Short mmCIF file of C-alpha atoms in Angstrom, two decimals:
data_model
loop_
_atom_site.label_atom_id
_atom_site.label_comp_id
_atom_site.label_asym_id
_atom_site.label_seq_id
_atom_site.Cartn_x
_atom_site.Cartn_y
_atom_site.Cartn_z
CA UNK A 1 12.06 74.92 50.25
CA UNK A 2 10.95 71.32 49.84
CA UNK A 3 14.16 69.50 47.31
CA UNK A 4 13.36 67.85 44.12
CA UNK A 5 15.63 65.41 41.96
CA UNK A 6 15.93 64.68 39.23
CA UNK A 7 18.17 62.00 38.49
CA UNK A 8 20.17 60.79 35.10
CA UNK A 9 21.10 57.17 36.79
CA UNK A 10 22.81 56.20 33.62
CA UNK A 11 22.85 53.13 31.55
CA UNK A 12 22.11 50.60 34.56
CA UNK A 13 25.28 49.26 36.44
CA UNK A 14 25.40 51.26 39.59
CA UNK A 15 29.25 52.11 38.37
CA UNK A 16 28.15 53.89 35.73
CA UNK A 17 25.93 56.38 37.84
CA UNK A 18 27.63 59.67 38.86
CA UNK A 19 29.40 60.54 42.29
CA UNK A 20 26.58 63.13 42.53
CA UNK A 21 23.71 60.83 41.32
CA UNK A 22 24.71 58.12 43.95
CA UNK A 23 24.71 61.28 46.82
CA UNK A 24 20.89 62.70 45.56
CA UNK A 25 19.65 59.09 46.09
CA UNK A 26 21.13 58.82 49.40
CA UNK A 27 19.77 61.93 50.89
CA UNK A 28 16.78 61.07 49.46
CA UNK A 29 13.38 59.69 51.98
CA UNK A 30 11.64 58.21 48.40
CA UNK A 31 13.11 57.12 45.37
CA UNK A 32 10.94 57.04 42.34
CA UNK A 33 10.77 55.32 39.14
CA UNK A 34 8.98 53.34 36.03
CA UNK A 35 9.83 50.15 37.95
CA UNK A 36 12.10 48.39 35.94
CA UNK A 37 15.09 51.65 36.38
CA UNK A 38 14.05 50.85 40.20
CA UNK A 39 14.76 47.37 40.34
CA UNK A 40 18.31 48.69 39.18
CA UNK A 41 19.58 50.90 42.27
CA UNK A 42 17.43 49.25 44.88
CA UNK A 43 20.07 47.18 46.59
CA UNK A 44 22.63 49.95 46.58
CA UNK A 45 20.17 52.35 48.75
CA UNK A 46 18.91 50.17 51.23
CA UNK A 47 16.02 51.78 53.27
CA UNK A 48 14.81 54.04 51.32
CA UNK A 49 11.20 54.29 50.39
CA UNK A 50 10.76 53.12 46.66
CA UNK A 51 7.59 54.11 44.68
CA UNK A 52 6.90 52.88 40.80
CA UNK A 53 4.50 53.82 38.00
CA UNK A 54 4.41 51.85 34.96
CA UNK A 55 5.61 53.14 31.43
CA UNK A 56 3.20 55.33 29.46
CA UNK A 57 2.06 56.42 33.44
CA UNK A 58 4.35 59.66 33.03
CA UNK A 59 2.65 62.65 34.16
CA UNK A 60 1.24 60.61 37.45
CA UNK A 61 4.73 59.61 37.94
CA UNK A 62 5.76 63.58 37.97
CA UNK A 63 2.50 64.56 39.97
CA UNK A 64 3.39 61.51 42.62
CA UNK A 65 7.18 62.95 43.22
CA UNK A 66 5.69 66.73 44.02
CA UNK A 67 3.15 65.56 46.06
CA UNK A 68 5.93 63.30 48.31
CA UNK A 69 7.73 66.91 48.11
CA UNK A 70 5.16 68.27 49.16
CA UNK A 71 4.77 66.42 52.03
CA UNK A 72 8.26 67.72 53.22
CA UNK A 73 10.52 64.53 51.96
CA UNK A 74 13.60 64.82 50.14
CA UNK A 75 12.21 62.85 46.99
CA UNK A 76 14.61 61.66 43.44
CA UNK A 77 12.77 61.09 40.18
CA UNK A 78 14.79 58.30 38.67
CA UNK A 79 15.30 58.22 34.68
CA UNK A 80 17.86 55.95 33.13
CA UNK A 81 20.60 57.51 30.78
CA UNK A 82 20.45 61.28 31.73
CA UNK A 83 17.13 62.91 32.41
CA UNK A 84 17.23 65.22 30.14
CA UNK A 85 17.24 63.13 26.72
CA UNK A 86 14.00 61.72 25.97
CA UNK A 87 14.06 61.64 29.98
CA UNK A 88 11.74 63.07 32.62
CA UNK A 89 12.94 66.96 33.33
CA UNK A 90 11.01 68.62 30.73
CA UNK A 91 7.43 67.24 32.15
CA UNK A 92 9.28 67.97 35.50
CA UNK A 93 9.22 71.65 34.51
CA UNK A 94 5.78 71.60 32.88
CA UNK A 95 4.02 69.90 35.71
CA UNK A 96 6.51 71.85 38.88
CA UNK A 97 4.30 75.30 37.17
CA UNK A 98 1.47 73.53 39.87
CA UNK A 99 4.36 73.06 42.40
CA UNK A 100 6.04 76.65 43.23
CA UNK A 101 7.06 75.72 46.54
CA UNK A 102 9.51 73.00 45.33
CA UNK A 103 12.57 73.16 43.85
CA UNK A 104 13.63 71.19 40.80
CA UNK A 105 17.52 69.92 40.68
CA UNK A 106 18.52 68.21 37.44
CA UNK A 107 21.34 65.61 37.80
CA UNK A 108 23.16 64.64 34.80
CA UNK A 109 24.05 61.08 33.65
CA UNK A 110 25.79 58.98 31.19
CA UNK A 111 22.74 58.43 27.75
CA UNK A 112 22.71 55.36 26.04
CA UNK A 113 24.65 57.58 23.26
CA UNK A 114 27.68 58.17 24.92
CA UNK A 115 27.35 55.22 26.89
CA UNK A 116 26.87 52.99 23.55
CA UNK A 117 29.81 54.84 21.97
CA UNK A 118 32.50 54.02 24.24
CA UNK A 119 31.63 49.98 23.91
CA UNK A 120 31.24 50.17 20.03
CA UNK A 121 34.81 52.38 20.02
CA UNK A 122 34.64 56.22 19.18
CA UNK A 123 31.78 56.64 17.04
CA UNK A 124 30.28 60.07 18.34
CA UNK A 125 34.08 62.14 18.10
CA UNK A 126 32.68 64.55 15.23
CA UNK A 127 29.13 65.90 15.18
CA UNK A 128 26.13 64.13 15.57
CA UNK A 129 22.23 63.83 15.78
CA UNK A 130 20.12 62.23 18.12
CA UNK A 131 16.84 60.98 16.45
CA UNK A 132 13.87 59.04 18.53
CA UNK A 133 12.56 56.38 16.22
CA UNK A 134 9.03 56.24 18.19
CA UNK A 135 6.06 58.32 16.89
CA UNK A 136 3.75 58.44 19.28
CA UNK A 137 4.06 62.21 20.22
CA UNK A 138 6.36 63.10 16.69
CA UNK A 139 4.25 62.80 13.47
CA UNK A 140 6.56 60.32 11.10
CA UNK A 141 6.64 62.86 8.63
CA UNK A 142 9.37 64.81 10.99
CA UNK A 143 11.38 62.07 11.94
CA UNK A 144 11.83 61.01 7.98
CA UNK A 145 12.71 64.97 7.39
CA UNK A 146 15.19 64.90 9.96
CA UNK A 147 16.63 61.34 9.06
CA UNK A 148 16.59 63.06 5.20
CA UNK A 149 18.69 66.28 6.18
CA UNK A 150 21.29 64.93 9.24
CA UNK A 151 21.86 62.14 6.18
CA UNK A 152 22.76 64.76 3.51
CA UNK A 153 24.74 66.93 5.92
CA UNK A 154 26.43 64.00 6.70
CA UNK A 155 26.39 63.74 10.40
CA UNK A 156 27.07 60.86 12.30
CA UNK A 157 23.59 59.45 13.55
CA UNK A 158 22.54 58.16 16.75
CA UNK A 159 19.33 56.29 16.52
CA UNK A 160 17.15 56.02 20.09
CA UNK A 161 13.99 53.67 20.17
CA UNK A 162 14.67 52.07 16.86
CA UNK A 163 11.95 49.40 17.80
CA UNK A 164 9.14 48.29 18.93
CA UNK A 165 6.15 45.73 19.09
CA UNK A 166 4.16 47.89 17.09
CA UNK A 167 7.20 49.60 14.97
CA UNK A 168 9.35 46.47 13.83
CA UNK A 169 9.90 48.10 10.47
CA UNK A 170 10.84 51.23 11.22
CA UNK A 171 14.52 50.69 11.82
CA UNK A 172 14.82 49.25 8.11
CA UNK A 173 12.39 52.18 7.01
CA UNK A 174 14.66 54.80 8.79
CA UNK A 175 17.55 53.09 6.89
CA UNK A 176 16.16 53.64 3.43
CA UNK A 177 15.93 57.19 3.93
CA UNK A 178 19.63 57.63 5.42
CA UNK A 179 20.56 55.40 2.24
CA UNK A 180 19.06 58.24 0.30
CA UNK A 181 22.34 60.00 1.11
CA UNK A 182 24.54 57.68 2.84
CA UNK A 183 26.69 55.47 0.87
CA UNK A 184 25.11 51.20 1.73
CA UNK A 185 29.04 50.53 2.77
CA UNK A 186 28.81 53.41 5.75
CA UNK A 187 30.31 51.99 9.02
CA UNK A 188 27.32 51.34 11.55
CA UNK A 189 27.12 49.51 14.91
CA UNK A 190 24.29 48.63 17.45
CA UNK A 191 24.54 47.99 21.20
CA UNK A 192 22.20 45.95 23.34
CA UNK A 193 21.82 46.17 26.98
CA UNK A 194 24.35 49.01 27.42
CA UNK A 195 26.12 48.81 30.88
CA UNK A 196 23.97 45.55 31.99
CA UNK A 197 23.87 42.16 32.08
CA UNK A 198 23.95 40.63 28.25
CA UNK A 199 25.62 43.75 27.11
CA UNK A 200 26.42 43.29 23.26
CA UNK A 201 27.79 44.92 20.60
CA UNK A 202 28.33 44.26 16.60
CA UNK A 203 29.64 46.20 14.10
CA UNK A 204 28.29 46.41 10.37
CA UNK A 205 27.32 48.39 7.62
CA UNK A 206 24.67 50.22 6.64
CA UNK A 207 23.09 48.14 4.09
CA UNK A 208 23.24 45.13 6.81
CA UNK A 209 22.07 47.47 9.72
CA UNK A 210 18.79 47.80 7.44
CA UNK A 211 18.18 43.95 7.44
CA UNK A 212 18.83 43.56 10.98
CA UNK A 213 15.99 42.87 13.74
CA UNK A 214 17.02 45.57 16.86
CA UNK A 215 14.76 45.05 19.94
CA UNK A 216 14.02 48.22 22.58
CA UNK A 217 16.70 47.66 24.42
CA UNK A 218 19.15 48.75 21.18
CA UNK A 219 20.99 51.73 20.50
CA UNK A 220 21.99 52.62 16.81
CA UNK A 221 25.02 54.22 15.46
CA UNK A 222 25.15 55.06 12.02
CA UNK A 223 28.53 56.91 10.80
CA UNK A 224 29.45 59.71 8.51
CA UNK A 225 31.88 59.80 5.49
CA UNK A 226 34.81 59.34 7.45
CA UNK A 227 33.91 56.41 9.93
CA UNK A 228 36.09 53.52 9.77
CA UNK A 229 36.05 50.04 11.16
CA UNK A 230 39.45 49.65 13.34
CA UNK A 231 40.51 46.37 14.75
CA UNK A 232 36.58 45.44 14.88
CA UNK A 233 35.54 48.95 16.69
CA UNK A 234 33.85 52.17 15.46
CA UNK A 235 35.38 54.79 14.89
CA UNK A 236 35.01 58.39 13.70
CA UNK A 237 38.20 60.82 13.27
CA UNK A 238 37.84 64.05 14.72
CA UNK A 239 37.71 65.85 11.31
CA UNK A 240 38.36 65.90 7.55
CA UNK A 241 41.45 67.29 7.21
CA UNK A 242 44.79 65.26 7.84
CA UNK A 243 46.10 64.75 11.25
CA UNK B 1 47.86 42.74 28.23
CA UNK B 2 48.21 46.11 29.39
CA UNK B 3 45.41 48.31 30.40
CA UNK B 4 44.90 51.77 28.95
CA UNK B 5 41.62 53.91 30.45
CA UNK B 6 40.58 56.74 28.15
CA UNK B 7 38.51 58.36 30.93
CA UNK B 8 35.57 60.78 30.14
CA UNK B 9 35.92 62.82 33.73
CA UNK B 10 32.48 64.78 32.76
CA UNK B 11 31.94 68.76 33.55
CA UNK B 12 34.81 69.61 35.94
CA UNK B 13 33.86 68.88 39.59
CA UNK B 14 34.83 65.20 41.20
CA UNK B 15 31.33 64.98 42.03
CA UNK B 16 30.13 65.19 38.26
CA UNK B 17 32.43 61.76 37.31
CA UNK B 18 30.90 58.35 37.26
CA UNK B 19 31.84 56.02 40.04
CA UNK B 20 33.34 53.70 37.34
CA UNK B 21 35.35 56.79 36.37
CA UNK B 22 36.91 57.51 40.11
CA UNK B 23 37.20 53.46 39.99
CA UNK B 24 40.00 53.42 37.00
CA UNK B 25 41.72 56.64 38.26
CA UNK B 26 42.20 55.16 41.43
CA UNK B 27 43.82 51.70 40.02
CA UNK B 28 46.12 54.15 37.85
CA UNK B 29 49.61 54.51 38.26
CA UNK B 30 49.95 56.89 35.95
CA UNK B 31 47.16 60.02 34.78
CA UNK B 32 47.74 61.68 31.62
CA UNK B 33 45.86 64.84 30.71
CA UNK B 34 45.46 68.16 28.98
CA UNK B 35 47.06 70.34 32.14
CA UNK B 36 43.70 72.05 33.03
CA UNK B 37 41.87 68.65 33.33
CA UNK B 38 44.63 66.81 35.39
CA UNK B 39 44.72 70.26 37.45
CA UNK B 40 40.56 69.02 38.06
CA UNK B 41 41.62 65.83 39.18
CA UNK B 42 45.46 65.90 40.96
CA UNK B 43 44.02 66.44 44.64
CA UNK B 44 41.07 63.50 44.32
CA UNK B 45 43.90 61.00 43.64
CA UNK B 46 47.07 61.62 46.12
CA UNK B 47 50.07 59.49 44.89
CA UNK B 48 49.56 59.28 41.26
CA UNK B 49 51.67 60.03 38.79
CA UNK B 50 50.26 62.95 36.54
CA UNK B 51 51.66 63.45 33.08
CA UNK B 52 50.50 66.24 30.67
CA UNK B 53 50.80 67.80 27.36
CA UNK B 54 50.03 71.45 26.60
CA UNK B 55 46.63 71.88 23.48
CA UNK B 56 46.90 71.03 20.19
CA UNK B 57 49.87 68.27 20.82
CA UNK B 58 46.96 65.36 21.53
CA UNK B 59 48.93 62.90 19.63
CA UNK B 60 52.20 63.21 21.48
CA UNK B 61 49.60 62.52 24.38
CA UNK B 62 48.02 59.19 23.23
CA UNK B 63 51.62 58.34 21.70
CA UNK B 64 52.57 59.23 25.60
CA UNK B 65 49.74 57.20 27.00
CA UNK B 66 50.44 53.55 24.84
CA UNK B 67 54.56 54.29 26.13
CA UNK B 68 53.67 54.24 29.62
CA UNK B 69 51.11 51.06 29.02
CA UNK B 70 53.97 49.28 27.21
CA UNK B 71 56.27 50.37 30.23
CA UNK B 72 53.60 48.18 32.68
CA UNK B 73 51.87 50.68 34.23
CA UNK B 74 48.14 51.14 34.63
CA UNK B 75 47.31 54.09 32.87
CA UNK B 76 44.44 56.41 32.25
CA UNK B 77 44.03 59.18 29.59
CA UNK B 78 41.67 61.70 30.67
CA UNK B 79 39.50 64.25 28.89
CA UNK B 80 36.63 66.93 30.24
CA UNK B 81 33.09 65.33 29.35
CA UNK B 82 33.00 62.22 27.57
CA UNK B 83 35.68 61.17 25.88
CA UNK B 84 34.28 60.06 23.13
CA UNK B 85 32.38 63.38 21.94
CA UNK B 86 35.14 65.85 20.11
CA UNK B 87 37.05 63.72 22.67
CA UNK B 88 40.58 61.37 22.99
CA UNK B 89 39.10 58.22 22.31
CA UNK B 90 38.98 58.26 18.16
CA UNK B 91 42.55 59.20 18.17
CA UNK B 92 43.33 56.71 20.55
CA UNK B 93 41.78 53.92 18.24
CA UNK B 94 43.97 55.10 15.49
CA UNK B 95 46.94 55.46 17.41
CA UNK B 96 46.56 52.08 19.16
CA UNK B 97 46.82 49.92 15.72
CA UNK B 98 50.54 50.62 16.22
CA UNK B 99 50.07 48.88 19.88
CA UNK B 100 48.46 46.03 19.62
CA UNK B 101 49.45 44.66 23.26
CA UNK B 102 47.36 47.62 24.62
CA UNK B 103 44.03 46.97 25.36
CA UNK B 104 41.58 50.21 25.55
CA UNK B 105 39.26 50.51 27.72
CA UNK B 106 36.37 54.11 26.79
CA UNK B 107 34.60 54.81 30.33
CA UNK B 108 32.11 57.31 29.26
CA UNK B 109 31.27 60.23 31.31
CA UNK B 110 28.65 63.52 31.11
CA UNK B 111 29.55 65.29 28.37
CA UNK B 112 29.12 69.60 28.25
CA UNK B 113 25.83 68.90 26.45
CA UNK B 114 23.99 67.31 28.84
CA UNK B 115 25.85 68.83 32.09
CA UNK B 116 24.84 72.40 30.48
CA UNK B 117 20.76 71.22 29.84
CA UNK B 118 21.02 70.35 33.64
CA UNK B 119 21.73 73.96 34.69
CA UNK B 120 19.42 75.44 32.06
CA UNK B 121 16.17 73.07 32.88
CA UNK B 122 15.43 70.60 30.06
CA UNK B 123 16.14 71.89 26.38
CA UNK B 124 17.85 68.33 24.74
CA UNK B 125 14.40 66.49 25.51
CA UNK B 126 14.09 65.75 22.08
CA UNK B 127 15.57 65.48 18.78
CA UNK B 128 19.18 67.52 18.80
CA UNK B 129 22.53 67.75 17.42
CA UNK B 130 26.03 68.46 18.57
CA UNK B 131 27.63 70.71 16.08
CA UNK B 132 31.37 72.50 16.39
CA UNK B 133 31.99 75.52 15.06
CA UNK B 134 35.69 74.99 15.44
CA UNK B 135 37.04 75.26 11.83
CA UNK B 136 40.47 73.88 12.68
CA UNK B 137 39.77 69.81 11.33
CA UNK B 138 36.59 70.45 9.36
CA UNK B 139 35.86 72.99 6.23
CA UNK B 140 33.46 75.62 7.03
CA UNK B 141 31.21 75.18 4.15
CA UNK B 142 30.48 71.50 5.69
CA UNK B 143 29.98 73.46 9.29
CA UNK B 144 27.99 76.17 7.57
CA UNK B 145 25.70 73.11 5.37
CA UNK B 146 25.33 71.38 9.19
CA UNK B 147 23.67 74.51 10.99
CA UNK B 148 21.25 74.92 7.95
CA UNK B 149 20.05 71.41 7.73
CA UNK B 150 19.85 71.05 11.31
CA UNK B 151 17.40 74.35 11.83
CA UNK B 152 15.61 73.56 8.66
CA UNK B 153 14.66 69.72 10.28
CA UNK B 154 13.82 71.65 13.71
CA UNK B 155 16.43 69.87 15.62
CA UNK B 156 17.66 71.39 19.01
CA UNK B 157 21.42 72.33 18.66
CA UNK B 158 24.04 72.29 20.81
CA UNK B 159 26.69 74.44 19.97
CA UNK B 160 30.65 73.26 20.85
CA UNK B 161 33.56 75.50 20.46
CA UNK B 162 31.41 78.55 19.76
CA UNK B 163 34.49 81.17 20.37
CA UNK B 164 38.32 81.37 20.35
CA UNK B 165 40.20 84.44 20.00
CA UNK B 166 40.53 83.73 15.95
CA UNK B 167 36.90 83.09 15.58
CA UNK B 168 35.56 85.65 17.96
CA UNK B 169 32.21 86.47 15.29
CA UNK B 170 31.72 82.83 14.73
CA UNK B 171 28.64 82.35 16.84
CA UNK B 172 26.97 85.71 14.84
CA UNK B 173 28.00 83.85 11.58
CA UNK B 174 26.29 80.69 12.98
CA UNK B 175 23.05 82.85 14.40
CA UNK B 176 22.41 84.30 10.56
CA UNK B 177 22.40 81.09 9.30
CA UNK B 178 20.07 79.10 11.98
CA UNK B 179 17.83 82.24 11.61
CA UNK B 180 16.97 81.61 8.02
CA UNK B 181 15.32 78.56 9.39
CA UNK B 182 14.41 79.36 12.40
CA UNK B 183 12.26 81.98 13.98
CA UNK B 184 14.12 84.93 15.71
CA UNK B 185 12.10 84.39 19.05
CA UNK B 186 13.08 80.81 19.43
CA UNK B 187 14.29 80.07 22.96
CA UNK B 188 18.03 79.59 23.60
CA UNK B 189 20.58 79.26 26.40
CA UNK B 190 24.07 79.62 27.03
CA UNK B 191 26.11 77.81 30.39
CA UNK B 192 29.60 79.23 31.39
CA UNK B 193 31.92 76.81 33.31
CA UNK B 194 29.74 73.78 33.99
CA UNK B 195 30.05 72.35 37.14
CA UNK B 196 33.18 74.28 37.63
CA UNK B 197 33.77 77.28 39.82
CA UNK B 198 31.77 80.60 38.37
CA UNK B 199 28.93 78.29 36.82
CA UNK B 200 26.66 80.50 35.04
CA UNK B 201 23.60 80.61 32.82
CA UNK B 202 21.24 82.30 30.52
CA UNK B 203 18.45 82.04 28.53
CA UNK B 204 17.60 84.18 25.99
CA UNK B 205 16.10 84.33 22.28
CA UNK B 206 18.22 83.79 18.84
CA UNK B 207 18.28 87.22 17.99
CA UNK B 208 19.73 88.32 21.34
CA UNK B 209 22.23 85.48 21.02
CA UNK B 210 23.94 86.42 18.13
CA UNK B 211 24.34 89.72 19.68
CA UNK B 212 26.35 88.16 22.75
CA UNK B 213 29.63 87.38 22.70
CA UNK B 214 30.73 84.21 24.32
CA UNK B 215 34.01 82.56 24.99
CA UNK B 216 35.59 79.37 24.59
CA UNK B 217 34.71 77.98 27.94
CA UNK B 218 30.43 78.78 26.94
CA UNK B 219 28.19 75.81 25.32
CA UNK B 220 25.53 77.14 23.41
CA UNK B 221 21.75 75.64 22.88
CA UNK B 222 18.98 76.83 20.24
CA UNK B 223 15.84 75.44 20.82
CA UNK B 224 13.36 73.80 18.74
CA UNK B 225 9.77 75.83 17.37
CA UNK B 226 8.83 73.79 20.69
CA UNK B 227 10.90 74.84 23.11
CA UNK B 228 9.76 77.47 25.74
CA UNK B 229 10.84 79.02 28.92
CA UNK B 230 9.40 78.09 31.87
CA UNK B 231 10.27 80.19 35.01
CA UNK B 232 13.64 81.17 33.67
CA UNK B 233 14.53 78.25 32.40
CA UNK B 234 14.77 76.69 28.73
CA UNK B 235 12.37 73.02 28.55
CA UNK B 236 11.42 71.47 25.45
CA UNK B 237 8.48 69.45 25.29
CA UNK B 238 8.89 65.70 24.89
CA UNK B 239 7.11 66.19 21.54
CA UNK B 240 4.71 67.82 18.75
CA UNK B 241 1.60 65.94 20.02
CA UNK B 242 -0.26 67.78 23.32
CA UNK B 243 0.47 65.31 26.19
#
């Protein structure tokens, strides 16, 4: 049976991949990718064939990596983070329905969440959400309900493609909702450029994370109750009783 | 200053850790773990010294961890997953104010929530939450208020700590709740030892998971009114919009 992955390369230093990650792209004849996660691991697998679609190009992408399949080479579908949030292996699935013959393998990886967390400190130790800022294929009306109830239930929140060209607002409109529940002095941090070069990190609250300009490239953390700033890092305690 | 890794060694298998990961074991002199997890590790890293602390004494660990770094010796504190989700590396902030020569260093690895979606196809595509149903550091009535908010806002879950041998109907308790929002047919999974020996998986619908009994060693996933199964395995679709 022809061999599919499906590969979580993590935030972008080749480090930061997995053991397991680094041993599907060497077996691999063709790696594939939206070019820019390419242009990340193409010196550390010299002479391999390397095939790019651009962004928005996703379902070509998929169809391009079972049709190298296919063709009987050992082919990895790239994502960065891990595949499997806001990543590739879902349309893998849909669009492998067409594909019987091959066989999907999904390979973990680090996602800008955890990966963000452990340069802003320990934000993510209790529960949390994951929300996607970007609306093209969620109506806004469910991202603001599920901004309204992780707020009240007071997880910690993790906030993925808090900008845009098209969406510049929508980090400070996201932050008016959370404010709804969330108290303006609640511990928040962003990271830029997680595991790359320019790699940044600041530390804030919440009523200064809703006047601050994030680019694509940022990952937001927004705390619960309990988060505290210690020695300039983010950090959540592991629950509400006394340790 | 003295180095201190807080090392996030991901699902279990040496394979399944980052390279950065293997990186800062291997400079260690020292490797300090919960038994089980330096038990993972010990044969990957001949020649170390391995340290460890039996459950539920975590701050004797970290307490353990800063004496050895004040001692001069390159240490790393490893956890399964990431260490920074229900993880070491909060407790290690809080501890570490009492050492301020110690510099921490959080290398983030896969964490059960994304290792599991790898074995069961793609079900943390979109919008989810990570929610414990350990009752040991957080009130039940806040666990109880999470799992209602979270299925009334459509979010995939991910369940952590879903069994012990005190809370053996916790996961039934948690099923009647999520099933007041969500529809008894919804598609869910459960993954047994990822990455470790006797890996297993199902998936399944709510109503047959709160019938099943699960054990401490089981992560847990409810999917979203999206989420479907596609040729055994659980895949939620990137969005609400038709692609």
């Amino acid at each position: 049976m022809n061999k599919l992955y499906v590969v979580g390369i993590g935030p972008g230093a080749y480090e930061k991949m997995t053991i397991e990650a680094s041993q599907a792209l060497s077996k691999s004849d063709v790696i594939i990718g939206y070019t820019v996660y390419v242009d990340l691991v193409k010196e550390h697998f010299p002479g391999k064939e390397f095939m790019t679609t651009p962004m928005k190009k996703e379902v070509d992408r998929c169809v391009l990596a079972f049709e190298e399949a296919m063709n009987g080479k050992t082919v990895s579908m790239i994502c960065s983070g891990d595949a499997g949030v806001y990543g590739m292996s879902g349309l893998m699935y849909e669009i492998g329905t067409r594909y019987p013959e091959v066989e999907l393998e999904i390979i973990p990886g680090v996602t800008a969440a955890t990966g963000g967390a452990a340069v802003l400190g320990a934000p993510l130790i209790h529960d949390f959400c994951l929300i996607s800022l970007s609306d093209l294929l969620t109506p806004w009306e469910k991202i603001e309900a599920r901004l309204l109830s992780a707020s009240q239930a007071d997880f910690v929140i993790c906030l993925y493609n808090p900008s845009s060209k098209k969406r510049h607002d929508y980090l400070e409109k996201a932050c008016d909702l959370m404010l709804q529940y969330k108290a303006p002095d609640t511990v928040c941090g962003i990271v830029g450029n997680i595991g790359r070069e320019g790699e940044s990190m600041q530390v804030m609250t919440l009523e200064e994370l809703k006047k601050t300009s994030v680019d694509m490239f940022t990952t937001v953390f927004v705390g619960n109750s309990q988060t505290k700033e210690i020695g300039g890092k983010m950090v959540t305690p592991r629950g509400y009783k006394n340790v």
